[in-house]
Amino acid sequence: MSGVRVRCRSLTRGVAVGEALVSMQPFGFWGELDPHTGLVTDVHHEWYGRCVAGKILIFPYGRGSTGSGGVIVEAYRRGKAPAAIVNLKTDFILLSGPLSVEVFYGGRLPVVDRPEADIFSMVKNGCKVKVDGDRGFIEIP
Amino acid sequence: MYLTREEERILDGERGEAVDKAMELLVKLGDAYGAKHMVEVSSCHLVSCVYNVVYDSGLEIAEVFLKLGARFVVPTTLCTASIPLEDTEKFRFPDEWVEKQSKLCELYRAMGGLDNWTCIPYWNTNVPRYGEHIAWGESNCVSYANSIVGARTNRYASYIELCAAITGRIPMIDLHIPENRRGTILVKLKGLDASKMTAKDYGALGYAIGCVSAGGIPVIDGIPHTVSKKMLRVMGAAAASSGSVALYHVLGVTPEARSLEEALGGDKPEDRVEIGLEELRKAYLELSTAGDGVVDLVFIGCPHYSIDQIGVVVDMFRGRRVHPNVELWLATDNLTYTLACRMGYREVLERAGVKFMVGSCAMNAPTYTRGFNVMATDSAKTAHYAPMQARTDVFYGSLEECIEAAVEGRIPI
């Protein structure tokens, strides 16, 4: 895969390729995503009814309760987690999920933030994207 | 990140596998955010012990830690559980939740957690001091400790606070650093007489503050220094749920805001907003999805009620009873419940049909499995989460209005 590379800050390690799911709305996971199915359950969110499993989630930042990380870990354990997460700014509450996936389940869920270009105008829903958490970039075809 | 020799020994596994694993997560967190070093914490308050935020993976992780010999090295309190810890069967929640939360209770007790499940540890069992570094979870606890006390914590969850309790450390990030605690948004109260505002008003005010504060630290100007801690915690809990506010300053009231200059750290605010009657009215509208009609659940005690608040409810119930088609749940912690028993409050309230929800609450318990339609509550935080968590419509009212709703079975007009 080759294309435009956008440098980002790497927060967790790992490399993932997948279909992008993009929203300008913040996303909070807890109460918004069912970790058993990977389906978005928040009726107010534009992803309502979509499945996040294996997707590259691109959204500006997390929101809401302290439960986001726990939902991500449970979704990972059940094979329903996103493949990677790209934010403008990632908070600890969200990052605690992918970090726990690494430490407790020996898995990889790359998270990058602070992209150096406007990814929201560059990446469309369904577009195949690569997230490289080891070297800190995302690659768009 | 710089590590002390002791921290390096921990990472080398010399202090055992549990501490090693916990330190590994904290170092990864610190490295991700560019922390320069770790800082020792004097207490922890955990949410990773609450089933509805950690699910089955939370049980697995706690089991692994205990098996590896984890033991909390600083005073550690546990947040509001996902099932009531007294008279559990009265609430008719699914057996699976009862079993799994009970197992979590057992595991966290074994690691040394204080067996008083509550979201008001700052009221009795875990009282931080100004300037102390702590690693706390649960948004109202974090808001209270940071803002009203001036202790230093970020909003921690999903095993970060658990790892801090096992290692006694946290990376020096964000709100642990004094420069990051300065206010960024100046919120002026306009046309509101804060000295006459009720708890319901403070809840709506907090909700409105949260809505305008996304990502920032509000400095609120216009609240008199005589304001009670109870009003502030109601406001803080609401701001934390609508806007993830982990720290706010109240000019002339909270410890890091003795002057505007101190509150803003000598800088100009990045943003200025005014909140008046119009904004409060809007908050009321957003918080209530039900305007009139039948109520089948009334929930009070978010954050957990203190003993004097329970005393107020006792006075309101003299000669009255909860309507036969309504359940009224009053949430509090185990210690306060014991006191309520000793003072005769439990007897009076249970005779009036009130159910004490001990060590739990309507949002952390699987209230949705009971199929209620309309909930009345005096908590802006609960009102915010109820449609999603309890899957009910919600009426946000004063305590008086909620008791009225419980007795009449209808939203008061």
PDB file of C-alpha atoms in Angstrom, chain A residues 65-119:
ATOM      1  CA  SER A  65     -17.858   8.923  31.196  1.00  0.00           C
ATOM      2  CA  THR A  66     -14.764   7.231  32.539  1.00  0.00           C
ATOM      3  CA  GLY A  67     -15.835   3.913  30.997  1.00  0.00           C
ATOM      4  CA  SER A  68     -14.422   4.264  27.463  1.00  0.00           C
ATOM      5  CA  GLY A  69     -11.280   2.195  28.042  1.00  0.00           C
ATOM      6  CA  GLY A  70     -13.168  -0.694  29.633  1.00  0.00           C
ATOM      7  CA  VAL A  71     -15.497  -0.921  26.642  1.00  0.00           C
ATOM      8  CA  ILE A  72     -12.525  -1.049  24.262  1.00  0.00           C
ATOM      9  CA  VAL A  73     -10.837  -3.849  26.242  1.00  0.00           C
ATOM     10  CA  GLU A  74     -14.052  -5.895  26.380  1.00  0.00           C
ATOM     11  CA  ALA A  75     -14.692  -5.371  22.665  1.00  0.00           C
ATOM     12  CA  TYR A  76     -11.106  -6.495  21.940  1.00  0.00           C
ATOM     13  CA  ARG A  77     -11.540  -9.606  24.058  1.00  0.00           C
ATOM     14  CA  ARG A  78     -14.633 -10.490  22.039  1.00  0.00           C
ATOM     15  CA  GLY A  79     -13.042  -9.728  18.667  1.00  0.00           C
ATOM     16  CA  LYS A  80     -15.227  -6.644  18.149  1.00  0.00           C
ATOM     17  CA  ALA A  81     -12.692  -3.863  18.669  1.00  0.00           C
ATOM     18  CA  PRO A  82     -11.686  -1.343  16.017  1.00  0.00           C
ATOM     19  CA  ALA A  83      -8.324  -2.079  14.327  1.00  0.00           C
ATOM     20  CA  ALA A  84      -6.934   1.377  15.119  1.00  0.00           C
ATOM     21  CA  ILE A  85      -8.013   4.809  16.378  1.00  0.00           C
ATOM     22  CA  VAL A  86      -7.082   8.221  14.959  1.00  0.00           C
ATOM     23  CA  ASN A  87      -7.989  11.410  16.877  1.00  0.00           C
ATOM     24  CA  LEU A  88      -7.112  15.070  16.857  1.00  0.00           C
ATOM     25  CA  LYS A  89      -6.487  14.634  20.576  1.00  0.00           C
ATOM     26  CA  THR A  90      -6.724  11.391  22.557  1.00  0.00           C
ATOM     27  CA  ASP A  91      -7.431  11.545  26.293  1.00  0.00           C
ATOM     28  CA  PHE A  92      -6.175   9.116  28.977  1.00  0.00           C
ATOM     29  CA  ILE A  93      -9.638   7.702  29.470  1.00  0.00           C
ATOM     30  CA  LEU A  94      -9.750   6.442  25.905  1.00  0.00           C
ATOM     31  CA  LEU A  95      -6.081   5.459  25.676  1.00  0.00           C
ATOM     32  CA  SER A  96      -6.337   3.324  28.824  1.00  0.00           C
ATOM     33  CA  GLY A  97      -8.270   0.803  26.682  1.00  0.00           C
ATOM     34  CA  PRO A  98      -5.639   0.165  23.982  1.00  0.00           C
ATOM     35  CA  LEU A  99      -2.869   0.294  26.653  1.00  0.00           C
ATOM     36  CA  SER A 100      -4.665  -2.408  28.652  1.00  0.00           C
ATOM     37  CA  VAL A 101      -5.092  -4.482  25.493  1.00  0.00           C
ATOM     38  CA  GLU A 102      -1.275  -4.443  25.210  1.00  0.00           C
ATOM     39  CA  VAL A 103      -0.427  -5.071  28.839  1.00  0.00           C
ATOM     40  CA  PHE A 104      -3.152  -7.557  29.813  1.00  0.00           C
ATOM     41  CA  TYR A 105      -4.044  -9.278  26.538  1.00  0.00           C
ATOM     42  CA  GLY A 106      -0.736  -9.027  24.660  1.00  0.00           C
ATOM     43  CA  GLY A 107      -2.558  -7.440  21.714  1.00  0.00           C
ATOM     44  CA  ARG A 108      -2.025  -4.383  19.547  1.00  0.00           C
ATOM     45  CA  LEU A 109      -4.464  -1.547  18.991  1.00  0.00           C
ATOM     46  CA  PRO A 110      -2.555   1.380  17.475  1.00  0.00           C
ATOM     47  CA  VAL A 111      -3.715   4.864  18.471  1.00  0.00           C
ATOM     48  CA  VAL A 112      -2.314   8.027  16.896  1.00  0.00           C
ATOM     49  CA  ASP A 113      -3.344  11.659  17.350  1.00  0.00           C
ATOM     50  CA  ARG A 114      -2.295  15.208  16.371  1.00  0.00           C
ATOM     51  CA  PRO A 115      -2.222  14.520  12.606  1.00  0.00           C
ATOM     52  CA  GLU A 116      -0.214  17.142  10.730  1.00  0.00           C
ATOM     53  CA  ALA A 117      -2.827  17.525   7.979  1.00  0.00           C
ATOM     54  CA  ASP A 118      -6.614  17.808   7.835  1.00  0.00           C
ATOM     55  CA  ILE A 119      -7.456  14.108   7.757  1.00  0.00           C
TER      56      ILE A 119
END
